[in-house]
Amino acid sequence: MDLFFYIFAALFSVLNPIGAIPVFVGLTTGYTREELSKTSLWTAINVFIILIVAYFMGEYVLRFFGISLEALRIAGGLIIANSGFGLLSGQVKKRKGINKKVETEAQQKHAIALTPLAMPLLAGPGSISLLIAFYQEHNNWIAMSIAIGAILAVAVSIYFVLRSANYLVKYLGESGIVAISRIVGFFVIAIGIQYIVNALIKIIQANF
Protein backbone atom coordinates (compact mmCIF):
# COMPACT_ATOMS: atom_id res chain seq x y z
CA MET A 1 0.00 0.00 0.00
CA ASP A 2 2.91 2.35 0.67
CA LEU A 3 4.08 1.92 -2.91
CA PHE A 4 0.57 2.59 -4.22
CA PHE A 5 0.18 5.81 -2.26
CA TYR A 6 3.70 6.92 -3.25
CA ILE A 7 2.95 6.56 -6.97
CA PHE A 8 -0.53 8.03 -6.62
CA ALA A 9 0.66 11.06 -4.63
CA ALA A 10 3.60 11.71 -6.97
CA LEU A 11 1.49 11.46 -10.13
CA PHE A 12 -1.41 13.47 -8.74
CA SER A 13 0.96 16.24 -7.64
CA VAL A 14 2.78 16.38 -10.97
CA LEU A 15 -0.38 16.15 -13.09
CA ASN A 16 -2.09 18.71 -10.81
CA PRO A 17 -5.71 18.43 -12.03
CA ILE A 18 -6.66 21.23 -9.61
CA GLY A 19 -4.45 23.61 -11.56
CA ALA A 20 -6.12 22.50 -14.80
CA ILE A 21 -9.56 23.62 -13.60
CA PRO A 22 -9.39 27.20 -14.99
CA VAL A 23 -8.40 25.92 -18.43
CA PHE A 24 -11.10 23.24 -18.39
CA VAL A 25 -13.78 25.73 -17.39
CA GLY A 26 -12.63 28.19 -20.05
CA LEU A 27 -12.60 25.60 -22.84
CA THR A 28 -15.96 24.09 -21.90
CA THR A 29 -17.93 27.32 -21.63
CA GLY A 30 -21.45 26.69 -22.93
CA TYR A 31 -21.26 22.92 -22.55
CA THR A 32 -24.28 21.07 -21.21
CA ARG A 33 -23.98 18.90 -18.09
CA GLU A 34 -23.87 15.80 -20.27
CA GLU A 35 -21.13 17.26 -22.48
CA LEU A 36 -19.09 18.24 -19.42
CA SER A 37 -19.38 14.72 -18.03
CA LYS A 38 -18.41 13.17 -21.37
CA THR A 39 -15.42 15.49 -21.83
CA SER A 40 -14.24 14.81 -18.26
CA LEU A 41 -14.54 11.06 -18.80
CA TRP A 42 -12.63 11.03 -22.09
CA THR A 43 -9.94 13.29 -20.69
CA ALA A 44 -9.41 10.85 -17.82
CA ILE A 45 -9.38 7.88 -20.23
CA ASN A 46 -6.85 9.58 -22.50
CA VAL A 47 -4.59 10.43 -19.55
CA PHE A 48 -4.76 6.80 -18.40
CA ILE A 49 -3.80 5.51 -21.87
CA ILE A 50 -0.94 8.01 -22.25
CA LEU A 51 0.51 7.15 -18.84
CA ILE A 52 0.19 3.39 -19.38
CA VAL A 53 1.95 3.62 -22.75
CA ALA A 54 4.69 5.78 -21.22
CA TYR A 55 5.08 3.35 -18.33
CA PHE A 56 5.52 0.23 -20.46
CA MET A 57 7.15 1.67 -23.60
CA GLY A 58 9.45 4.21 -21.98
CA GLU A 59 12.21 1.65 -21.39
CA TYR A 60 12.50 0.95 -25.12
CA VAL A 61 12.66 4.67 -25.88
CA LEU A 62 15.57 5.00 -23.44
CA ARG A 63 17.39 2.09 -25.05
CA PHE A 64 16.80 3.45 -28.56
CA PHE A 65 18.29 6.85 -27.73
CA GLY A 66 20.94 5.48 -25.37
CA ILE A 67 19.69 7.50 -22.39
CA SER A 68 20.69 6.35 -18.91
CA LEU A 69 18.26 6.20 -16.01
CA GLU A 70 20.30 8.78 -14.12
CA ALA A 71 20.14 11.22 -17.04
CA LEU A 72 16.38 10.69 -17.26
CA ARG A 73 15.99 11.30 -13.53
CA ILE A 74 17.96 14.55 -13.68
CA ALA A 75 16.08 15.80 -16.75
CA GLY A 76 12.74 14.74 -15.31
CA GLY A 77 13.61 16.25 -11.95
CA LEU A 78 14.41 19.59 -13.56
CA ILE A 79 11.14 19.58 -15.49
CA ILE A 80 9.11 18.60 -12.43
CA ALA A 81 10.85 21.17 -10.21
CA ASN A 82 10.35 23.88 -12.84
CA SER A 83 6.63 23.10 -12.98
CA GLY A 84 6.52 23.24 -9.20
CA PHE A 85 8.20 26.66 -9.13
CA GLY A 86 5.59 27.89 -11.60
CA LEU A 87 2.77 26.67 -9.36
CA LEU A 88 4.40 27.99 -6.19
CA SER A 89 5.02 31.46 -7.61
CA GLY A 90 1.59 31.67 -9.18
CA GLN A 91 3.16 32.32 -12.57
CA VAL A 92 2.00 29.12 -14.21
CA LYS A 93 0.29 29.91 -17.50
CA LYS A 94 -3.38 29.10 -17.67
CA ARG A 95 -2.90 27.68 -21.15
CA LYS A 96 0.32 25.78 -20.66
CA GLY A 97 1.43 24.37 -23.98
CA ILE A 98 -1.69 25.60 -25.73
CA ASN A 99 -1.45 28.20 -28.47
CA LYS A 100 -4.36 30.32 -29.62
CA LYS A 101 -4.92 28.33 -32.83
CA VAL A 102 -5.16 25.01 -30.98
CA GLU A 103 -7.49 26.52 -28.39
CA THR A 104 -9.81 27.93 -31.06
CA GLU A 105 -9.94 24.66 -32.98
CA ALA A 106 -10.63 22.74 -29.78
CA GLN A 107 -13.55 24.99 -28.92
CA GLN A 108 -15.00 24.72 -32.43
CA LYS A 109 -14.72 20.95 -32.69
CA HIS A 110 -15.46 20.08 -29.05
CA ALA A 111 -12.45 17.77 -29.31
CA ILE A 112 -10.48 18.91 -26.30
CA ALA A 113 -10.38 15.68 -24.32
CA LEU A 114 -7.14 14.47 -25.95
CA THR A 115 -5.48 17.75 -26.76
CA PRO A 116 -4.99 20.16 -25.12
CA LEU A 117 -6.46 18.71 -21.89
CA ALA A 118 -4.98 15.20 -21.62
CA MET A 119 -1.75 16.27 -23.31
CA PRO A 120 0.11 18.52 -22.74
CA LEU A 121 -1.94 20.12 -19.93
CA LEU A 122 -2.15 17.04 -17.67
CA ALA A 123 0.10 14.23 -18.91
CA GLY A 124 3.35 15.99 -19.73
CA PRO A 125 7.10 15.27 -19.67
CA GLY A 126 7.24 15.34 -15.87
CA SER A 127 4.73 12.55 -15.29
CA ILE A 128 6.06 10.51 -18.21
CA SER A 129 9.67 10.65 -16.98
CA LEU A 130 8.48 9.80 -13.46
CA LEU A 131 6.79 6.62 -14.69
CA ILE A 132 9.72 5.60 -16.88
CA ALA A 133 12.10 5.96 -13.95
CA PHE A 134 9.77 3.99 -11.69
CA TYR A 135 9.51 1.13 -14.20
CA GLN A 136 13.29 0.91 -14.43
CA GLU A 137 13.53 0.26 -10.69
CA HIS A 138 10.32 -1.73 -10.12
CA ASN A 139 9.54 -4.04 -13.03
CA ASN A 140 8.20 -7.16 -11.29
CA TRP A 141 4.55 -8.13 -11.70
CA ILE A 142 3.52 -7.02 -8.23
CA ALA A 143 5.02 -3.55 -8.64
CA MET A 144 3.57 -3.22 -12.14
CA SER A 145 0.10 -4.19 -10.89
CA ILE A 146 0.37 -1.61 -8.13
CA ALA A 147 1.53 1.04 -10.62
CA ILE A 148 -1.39 0.30 -12.98
CA GLY A 149 -3.78 0.57 -10.04
CA ALA A 150 -2.27 3.90 -9.00
CA ILE A 151 -2.48 5.25 -12.56
CA LEU A 152 -6.12 4.16 -12.75
CA ALA A 153 -6.83 5.84 -9.40
CA VAL A 154 -5.25 9.07 -10.66
CA ALA A 155 -7.35 8.91 -13.83
CA VAL A 156 -10.52 8.41 -11.78
CA SER A 157 -9.52 11.37 -9.57
CA ILE A 158 -9.02 13.52 -12.66
CA TYR A 159 -12.51 12.62 -13.86
CA PHE A 160 -14.14 13.67 -10.59
CA VAL A 161 -12.06 16.86 -10.30
CA LEU A 162 -12.89 17.98 -13.84
CA ARG A 163 -16.50 16.88 -13.52
CA SER A 164 -16.78 19.08 -10.43
CA ALA A 165 -14.74 21.95 -11.93
CA ASN A 166 -17.60 24.45 -12.12
CA TYR A 167 -18.61 23.75 -8.52
CA LEU A 168 -15.02 24.05 -7.31
CA VAL A 169 -14.61 27.37 -9.09
CA LYS A 170 -17.87 28.57 -7.59
CA TYR A 171 -17.04 27.61 -3.99
CA LEU A 172 -13.26 27.96 -3.92
CA GLY A 173 -12.94 30.91 -6.24
CA GLU A 174 -9.82 31.74 -8.22
CA SER A 175 -7.87 32.63 -5.07
CA GLY A 176 -8.71 29.26 -3.51
CA ILE A 177 -7.56 27.37 -6.58
CA VAL A 178 -4.34 29.39 -6.67
CA ALA A 179 -3.73 28.66 -2.98
CA ILE A 180 -4.18 24.91 -3.50
CA SER A 181 -1.95 25.01 -6.58
CA ARG A 182 0.81 26.70 -4.57
CA ILE A 183 0.62 24.05 -1.86
CA VAL A 184 0.80 21.34 -4.52
CA GLY A 185 3.66 23.24 -6.15
CA PHE A 186 5.76 22.92 -3.00
CA PHE A 187 5.44 19.13 -3.04
CA VAL A 188 6.10 19.02 -6.79
CA ILE A 189 9.39 20.90 -6.25
CA ALA A 190 10.34 18.41 -3.52
CA ILE A 191 9.61 15.47 -5.84
CA GLY A 192 11.74 16.98 -8.60
CA ILE A 193 14.67 17.70 -6.27
CA GLN A 194 14.46 14.21 -4.79
CA TYR A 195 14.74 12.73 -8.29
CA ILE A 196 17.86 14.78 -8.97
CA VAL A 197 19.38 13.83 -5.59
CA ASN A 198 18.74 10.12 -6.20
CA ALA A 199 20.39 10.34 -9.62
CA LEU A 200 23.47 12.11 -8.22
CA ILE A 201 23.80 9.54 -5.43
CA LYS A 202 23.69 6.71 -8.00
CA ILE A 203 26.34 8.42 -10.13
CA ILE A 204 28.63 8.98 -7.13
CA GLN A 205 28.22 5.40 -5.94
CA ALA A 206 28.99 4.06 -9.42
CA ASN A 207 32.18 6.09 -9.82
CA PHE A 208 33.67 6.13 -6.31
PDB file of C-alpha atoms in Angstrom:
ATOM      1  CA  MET A   1       0.000   0.000   0.000  1.00  0.00           C
ATOM      2  CA  ASP A   2       2.910   2.349   0.670  1.00  0.00           C
ATOM      3  CA  LEU A   3       4.079   1.918  -2.914  1.00  0.00           C
ATOM      4  CA  PHE A   4       0.571   2.586  -4.222  1.00  0.00           C
ATOM      5  CA  PHE A   5       0.185   5.810  -2.260  1.00  0.00           C
ATOM      6  CA  TYR A   6       3.696   6.916  -3.252  1.00  0.00           C
ATOM      7  CA  ILE A   7       2.949   6.563  -6.972  1.00  0.00           C
ATOM      8  CA  PHE A   8      -0.528   8.033  -6.620  1.00  0.00           C
ATOM      9  CA  ALA A   9       0.660  11.063  -4.631  1.00  0.00           C
ATOM     10  CA  ALA A  10       3.595  11.706  -6.966  1.00  0.00           C
ATOM     11  CA  LEU A  11       1.491  11.455 -10.131  1.00  0.00           C
ATOM     12  CA  PHE A  12      -1.415  13.465  -8.735  1.00  0.00           C
ATOM     13  CA  SER A  13       0.961  16.237  -7.642  1.00  0.00           C
ATOM     14  CA  VAL A  14       2.784  16.379 -10.973  1.00  0.00           C
ATOM     15  CA  LEU A  15      -0.380  16.145 -13.089  1.00  0.00           C
ATOM     16  CA  ASN A  16      -2.088  18.706 -10.807  1.00  0.00           C
ATOM     17  CA  PRO A  17      -5.710  18.435 -12.033  1.00  0.00           C
ATOM     18  CA  ILE A  18      -6.665  21.229  -9.609  1.00  0.00           C
ATOM     19  CA  GLY A  19      -4.447  23.606 -11.559  1.00  0.00           C
ATOM     20  CA  ALA A  20      -6.124  22.503 -14.804  1.00  0.00           C
ATOM     21  CA  ILE A  21      -9.562  23.616 -13.604  1.00  0.00           C
ATOM     22  CA  PRO A  22      -9.394  27.205 -14.985  1.00  0.00           C
ATOM     23  CA  VAL A  23      -8.397  25.915 -18.434  1.00  0.00           C
ATOM     24  CA  PHE A  24     -11.096  23.238 -18.390  1.00  0.00           C
ATOM     25  CA  VAL A  25     -13.778  25.734 -17.387  1.00  0.00           C
ATOM     26  CA  GLY A  26     -12.628  28.189 -20.050  1.00  0.00           C
ATOM     27  CA  LEU A  27     -12.595  25.603 -22.839  1.00  0.00           C
ATOM     28  CA  THR A  28     -15.960  24.091 -21.904  1.00  0.00           C
ATOM     29  CA  THR A  29     -17.931  27.321 -21.628  1.00  0.00           C
ATOM     30  CA  GLY A  30     -21.451  26.691 -22.933  1.00  0.00           C
ATOM     31  CA  TYR A  31     -21.260  22.916 -22.553  1.00  0.00           C
ATOM     32  CA  THR A  32     -24.280  21.069 -21.207  1.00  0.00           C
ATOM     33  CA  ARG A  33     -23.976  18.905 -18.090  1.00  0.00           C
ATOM     34  CA  GLU A  34     -23.873  15.801 -20.268  1.00  0.00           C
ATOM     35  CA  GLU A  35     -21.129  17.259 -22.475  1.00  0.00           C
ATOM     36  CA  LEU A  36     -19.089  18.244 -19.419  1.00  0.00           C
ATOM     37  CA  SER A  37     -19.379  14.718 -18.032  1.00  0.00           C
ATOM     38  CA  LYS A  38     -18.408  13.167 -21.367  1.00  0.00           C
ATOM     39  CA  THR A  39     -15.424  15.494 -21.831  1.00  0.00           C
ATOM     40  CA  SER A  40     -14.241  14.811 -18.261  1.00  0.00           C
ATOM     41  CA  LEU A  41     -14.543  11.061 -18.800  1.00  0.00           C
ATOM     42  CA  TRP A  42     -12.630  11.032 -22.085  1.00  0.00           C
ATOM     43  CA  THR A  43      -9.939  13.295 -20.686  1.00  0.00           C
ATOM     44  CA  ALA A  44      -9.412  10.849 -17.822  1.00  0.00           C
ATOM     45  CA  ILE A  45      -9.378   7.875 -20.232  1.00  0.00           C
ATOM     46  CA  ASN A  46      -6.846   9.578 -22.499  1.00  0.00           C
ATOM     47  CA  VAL A  47      -4.593  10.435 -19.554  1.00  0.00           C
ATOM     48  CA  PHE A  48      -4.760   6.797 -18.401  1.00  0.00           C
ATOM     49  CA  ILE A  49      -3.802   5.511 -21.869  1.00  0.00           C
ATOM     50  CA  ILE A  50      -0.938   8.010 -22.250  1.00  0.00           C
ATOM     51  CA  LEU A  51       0.512   7.152 -18.840  1.00  0.00           C
ATOM     52  CA  ILE A  52       0.185   3.392 -19.375  1.00  0.00           C
ATOM     53  CA  VAL A  53       1.946   3.618 -22.747  1.00  0.00           C
ATOM     54  CA  ALA A  54       4.691   5.784 -21.216  1.00  0.00           C
ATOM     55  CA  TYR A  55       5.083   3.348 -18.330  1.00  0.00           C
ATOM     56  CA  PHE A  56       5.523   0.230 -20.462  1.00  0.00           C
ATOM     57  CA  MET A  57       7.152   1.673 -23.601  1.00  0.00           C
ATOM     58  CA  GLY A  58       9.454   4.213 -21.977  1.00  0.00           C
ATOM     59  CA  GLU A  59      12.209   1.646 -21.389  1.00  0.00           C
ATOM     60  CA  TYR A  60      12.497   0.948 -25.120  1.00  0.00           C
ATOM     61  CA  VAL A  61      12.662   4.673 -25.876  1.00  0.00           C
ATOM     62  CA  LEU A  62      15.569   5.000 -23.437  1.00  0.00           C
ATOM     63  CA  ARG A  63      17.386   2.089 -25.052  1.00  0.00           C
ATOM     64  CA  PHE A  64      16.802   3.452 -28.559  1.00  0.00           C
ATOM     65  CA  PHE A  65      18.292   6.849 -27.726  1.00  0.00           C
ATOM     66  CA  GLY A  66      20.942   5.476 -25.368  1.00  0.00           C
ATOM     67  CA  ILE A  67      19.690   7.499 -22.386  1.00  0.00           C
ATOM     68  CA  SER A  68      20.689   6.349 -18.907  1.00  0.00           C
ATOM     69  CA  LEU A  69      18.255   6.195 -16.015  1.00  0.00           C
ATOM     70  CA  GLU A  70      20.297   8.783 -14.124  1.00  0.00           C
ATOM     71  CA  ALA A  71      20.138  11.222 -17.042  1.00  0.00           C
ATOM     72  CA  LEU A  72      16.377  10.690 -17.257  1.00  0.00           C
ATOM     73  CA  ARG A  73      15.990  11.301 -13.531  1.00  0.00           C
ATOM     74  CA  ILE A  74      17.956  14.550 -13.676  1.00  0.00           C
ATOM     75  CA  ALA A  75      16.077  15.800 -16.748  1.00  0.00           C
ATOM     76  CA  GLY A  76      12.738  14.743 -15.308  1.00  0.00           C
ATOM     77  CA  GLY A  77      13.607  16.248 -11.946  1.00  0.00           C
ATOM     78  CA  LEU A  78      14.415  19.588 -13.564  1.00  0.00           C
ATOM     79  CA  ILE A  79      11.141  19.577 -15.492  1.00  0.00           C
ATOM     80  CA  ILE A  80       9.115  18.597 -12.433  1.00  0.00           C
ATOM     81  CA  ALA A  81      10.848  21.167 -10.210  1.00  0.00           C
ATOM     82  CA  ASN A  82      10.352  23.882 -12.844  1.00  0.00           C
ATOM     83  CA  SER A  83       6.634  23.098 -12.983  1.00  0.00           C
ATOM     84  CA  GLY A  84       6.524  23.242  -9.200  1.00  0.00           C
ATOM     85  CA  PHE A  85       8.198  26.658  -9.134  1.00  0.00           C
ATOM     86  CA  GLY A  86       5.586  27.890 -11.596  1.00  0.00           C
ATOM     87  CA  LEU A  87       2.769  26.669  -9.359  1.00  0.00           C
ATOM     88  CA  LEU A  88       4.395  27.993  -6.189  1.00  0.00           C
ATOM     89  CA  SER A  89       5.020  31.459  -7.607  1.00  0.00           C
ATOM     90  CA  GLY A  90       1.587  31.667  -9.178  1.00  0.00           C
ATOM     91  CA  GLN A  91       3.156  32.316 -12.565  1.00  0.00           C
ATOM     92  CA  VAL A  92       1.995  29.125 -14.210  1.00  0.00           C
ATOM     93  CA  LYS A  93       0.294  29.906 -17.502  1.00  0.00           C
ATOM     94  CA  LYS A  94      -3.383  29.102 -17.674  1.00  0.00           C
ATOM     95  CA  ARG A  95      -2.901  27.681 -21.149  1.00  0.00           C
ATOM     96  CA  LYS A  96       0.318  25.778 -20.658  1.00  0.00           C
ATOM     97  CA  GLY A  97       1.432  24.366 -23.978  1.00  0.00           C
ATOM     98  CA  ILE A  98      -1.689  25.605 -25.729  1.00  0.00           C
ATOM     99  CA  ASN A  99      -1.447  28.195 -28.474  1.00  0.00           C
ATOM    100  CA  LYS A 100      -4.360  30.318 -29.622  1.00  0.00           C
ATOM    101  CA  LYS A 101      -4.925  28.331 -32.830  1.00  0.00           C
ATOM    102  CA  VAL A 102      -5.164  25.007 -30.981  1.00  0.00           C
ATOM    103  CA  GLU A 103      -7.487  26.519 -28.390  1.00  0.00           C
ATOM    104  CA  THR A 104      -9.809  27.935 -31.064  1.00  0.00           C
ATOM    105  CA  GLU A 105      -9.940  24.658 -32.983  1.00  0.00           C
ATOM    106  CA  ALA A 106     -10.632  22.744 -29.777  1.00  0.00           C
ATOM    107  CA  GLN A 107     -13.548  24.991 -28.922  1.00  0.00           C
ATOM    108  CA  GLN A 108     -14.995  24.717 -32.426  1.00  0.00           C
ATOM    109  CA  LYS A 109     -14.725  20.948 -32.694  1.00  0.00           C
ATOM    110  CA  HIS A 110     -15.464  20.085 -29.049  1.00  0.00           C
ATOM    111  CA  ALA A 111     -12.453  17.772 -29.307  1.00  0.00           C
ATOM    112  CA  ILE A 112     -10.479  18.911 -26.295  1.00  0.00           C
ATOM    113  CA  ALA A 113     -10.382  15.676 -24.320  1.00  0.00           C
ATOM    114  CA  LEU A 114      -7.136  14.467 -25.950  1.00  0.00           C
ATOM    115  CA  THR A 115      -5.475  17.751 -26.755  1.00  0.00           C
ATOM    116  CA  PRO A 116      -4.991  20.157 -25.121  1.00  0.00           C
ATOM    117  CA  LEU A 117      -6.462  18.714 -21.894  1.00  0.00           C
ATOM    118  CA  ALA A 118      -4.983  15.199 -21.619  1.00  0.00           C
ATOM    119  CA  MET A 119      -1.755  16.267 -23.314  1.00  0.00           C
ATOM    120  CA  PRO A 120       0.105  18.525 -22.736  1.00  0.00           C
ATOM    121  CA  LEU A 121      -1.939  20.116 -19.926  1.00  0.00           C
ATOM    122  CA  LEU A 122      -2.147  17.041 -17.666  1.00  0.00           C
ATOM    123  CA  ALA A 123       0.097  14.234 -18.910  1.00  0.00           C
ATOM    124  CA  GLY A 124       3.353  15.992 -19.731  1.00  0.00           C
ATOM    125  CA  PRO A 125       7.104  15.273 -19.669  1.00  0.00           C
ATOM    126  CA  GLY A 126       7.240  15.339 -15.873  1.00  0.00           C
ATOM    127  CA  SER A 127       4.729  12.549 -15.292  1.00  0.00           C
ATOM    128  CA  ILE A 128       6.060  10.511 -18.210  1.00  0.00           C
ATOM    129  CA  SER A 129       9.673  10.647 -16.976  1.00  0.00           C
ATOM    130  CA  LEU A 130       8.483   9.799 -13.464  1.00  0.00           C
ATOM    131  CA  LEU A 131       6.786   6.622 -14.689  1.00  0.00           C
ATOM    132  CA  ILE A 132       9.719   5.596 -16.878  1.00  0.00           C
ATOM    133  CA  ALA A 133      12.104   5.958 -13.948  1.00  0.00           C
ATOM    134  CA  PHE A 134       9.768   3.987 -11.687  1.00  0.00           C
ATOM    135  CA  TYR A 135       9.513   1.130 -14.200  1.00  0.00           C
ATOM    136  CA  GLN A 136      13.295   0.912 -14.425  1.00  0.00           C
ATOM    137  CA  GLU A 137      13.528   0.257 -10.691  1.00  0.00           C
ATOM    138  CA  HIS A 138      10.315  -1.733 -10.119  1.00  0.00           C
ATOM    139  CA  ASN A 139       9.535  -4.043 -13.028  1.00  0.00           C
ATOM    140  CA  ASN A 140       8.204  -7.159 -11.286  1.00  0.00           C
ATOM    141  CA  TRP A 141       4.553  -8.129 -11.700  1.00  0.00           C
ATOM    142  CA  ILE A 142       3.520  -7.022  -8.226  1.00  0.00           C
ATOM    143  CA  ALA A 143       5.018  -3.552  -8.639  1.00  0.00           C
ATOM    144  CA  MET A 144       3.567  -3.223 -12.140  1.00  0.00           C
ATOM    145  CA  SER A 145       0.104  -4.188 -10.893  1.00  0.00           C
ATOM    146  CA  ILE A 146       0.368  -1.606  -8.133  1.00  0.00           C
ATOM    147  CA  ALA A 147       1.528   1.038 -10.624  1.00  0.00           C
ATOM    148  CA  ILE A 148      -1.386   0.300 -12.982  1.00  0.00           C
ATOM    149  CA  GLY A 149      -3.784   0.566 -10.040  1.00  0.00           C
ATOM    150  CA  ALA A 150      -2.274   3.901  -8.995  1.00  0.00           C
ATOM    151  CA  ILE A 151      -2.481   5.248 -12.559  1.00  0.00           C
ATOM    152  CA  LEU A 152      -6.120   4.155 -12.746  1.00  0.00           C
ATOM    153  CA  ALA A 153      -6.831   5.842  -9.399  1.00  0.00           C
ATOM    154  CA  VAL A 154      -5.247   9.071 -10.656  1.00  0.00           C
ATOM    155  CA  ALA A 155      -7.345   8.914 -13.833  1.00  0.00           C
ATOM    156  CA  VAL A 156     -10.518   8.413 -11.779  1.00  0.00           C
ATOM    157  CA  SER A 157      -9.525  11.365  -9.575  1.00  0.00           C
ATOM    158  CA  ILE A 158      -9.021  13.516 -12.663  1.00  0.00           C
ATOM    159  CA  TYR A 159     -12.510  12.624 -13.858  1.00  0.00           C
ATOM    160  CA  PHE A 160     -14.138  13.673 -10.590  1.00  0.00           C
ATOM    161  CA  VAL A 161     -12.061  16.859 -10.300  1.00  0.00           C
ATOM    162  CA  LEU A 162     -12.887  17.983 -13.841  1.00  0.00           C
ATOM    163  CA  ARG A 163     -16.500  16.875 -13.521  1.00  0.00           C
ATOM    164  CA  SER A 164     -16.780  19.083 -10.433  1.00  0.00           C
ATOM    165  CA  ALA A 165     -14.745  21.949 -11.932  1.00  0.00           C
ATOM    166  CA  ASN A 166     -17.602  24.447 -12.120  1.00  0.00           C
ATOM    167  CA  TYR A 167     -18.614  23.754  -8.520  1.00  0.00           C
ATOM    168  CA  LEU A 168     -15.020  24.050  -7.314  1.00  0.00           C
ATOM    169  CA  VAL A 169     -14.610  27.374  -9.090  1.00  0.00           C
ATOM    170  CA  LYS A 170     -17.872  28.569  -7.587  1.00  0.00           C
ATOM    171  CA  TYR A 171     -17.039  27.613  -3.992  1.00  0.00           C
ATOM    172  CA  LEU A 172     -13.256  27.957  -3.919  1.00  0.00           C
ATOM    173  CA  GLY A 173     -12.941  30.911  -6.236  1.00  0.00           C
ATOM    174  CA  GLU A 174      -9.822  31.735  -8.224  1.00  0.00           C
ATOM    175  CA  SER A 175      -7.871  32.627  -5.068  1.00  0.00           C
ATOM    176  CA  GLY A 176      -8.713  29.264  -3.505  1.00  0.00           C
ATOM    177  CA  ILE A 177      -7.560  27.369  -6.578  1.00  0.00           C
ATOM    178  CA  VAL A 178      -4.336  29.390  -6.668  1.00  0.00           C
ATOM    179  CA  ALA A 179      -3.728  28.660  -2.978  1.00  0.00           C
ATOM    180  CA  ILE A 180      -4.181  24.914  -3.505  1.00  0.00           C
ATOM    181  CA  SER A 181      -1.948  25.015  -6.580  1.00  0.00           C
ATOM    182  CA  ARG A 182       0.811  26.697  -4.571  1.00  0.00           C
ATOM    183  CA  ILE A 183       0.622  24.046  -1.862  1.00  0.00           C
ATOM    184  CA  VAL A 184       0.797  21.341  -4.524  1.00  0.00           C
ATOM    185  CA  GLY A 185       3.664  23.243  -6.153  1.00  0.00           C
ATOM    186  CA  PHE A 186       5.760  22.923  -3.003  1.00  0.00           C
ATOM    187  CA  PHE A 187       5.435  19.130  -3.041  1.00  0.00           C
ATOM    188  CA  VAL A 188       6.103  19.021  -6.795  1.00  0.00           C
ATOM    189  CA  ILE A 189       9.388  20.895  -6.254  1.00  0.00           C
ATOM    190  CA  ALA A 190      10.338  18.413  -3.517  1.00  0.00           C
ATOM    191  CA  ILE A 191       9.606  15.469  -5.845  1.00  0.00           C
ATOM    192  CA  GLY A 192      11.737  16.984  -8.604  1.00  0.00           C
ATOM    193  CA  ILE A 193      14.667  17.704  -6.274  1.00  0.00           C
ATOM    194  CA  GLN A 194      14.465  14.207  -4.794  1.00  0.00           C
ATOM    195  CA  TYR A 195      14.736  12.729  -8.294  1.00  0.00           C
ATOM    196  CA  ILE A 196      17.863  14.777  -8.968  1.00  0.00           C
ATOM    197  CA  VAL A 197      19.384  13.828  -5.586  1.00  0.00           C
ATOM    198  CA  ASN A 198      18.735  10.122  -6.201  1.00  0.00           C
ATOM    199  CA  ALA A 199      20.392  10.337  -9.620  1.00  0.00           C
ATOM    200  CA  LEU A 200      23.467  12.115  -8.222  1.00  0.00           C
ATOM    201  CA  ILE A 201      23.798   9.539  -5.425  1.00  0.00           C
ATOM    202  CA  LYS A 202      23.687   6.708  -7.995  1.00  0.00           C
ATOM    203  CA  ILE A 203      26.339   8.422 -10.131  1.00  0.00           C
ATOM    204  CA  ILE A 204      28.634   8.982  -7.135  1.00  0.00           C
ATOM    205  CA  GLN A 205      28.218   5.398  -5.940  1.00  0.00           C
ATOM    206  CA  ALA A 206      28.992   4.058  -9.415  1.00  0.00           C
ATOM    207  CA  ASN A 207      32.182   6.092  -9.816  1.00  0.00           C
ATOM    208  CA  PHE A 208      33.675   6.128  -6.310  1.00  0.00           C
TER     209      PHE A 208
END
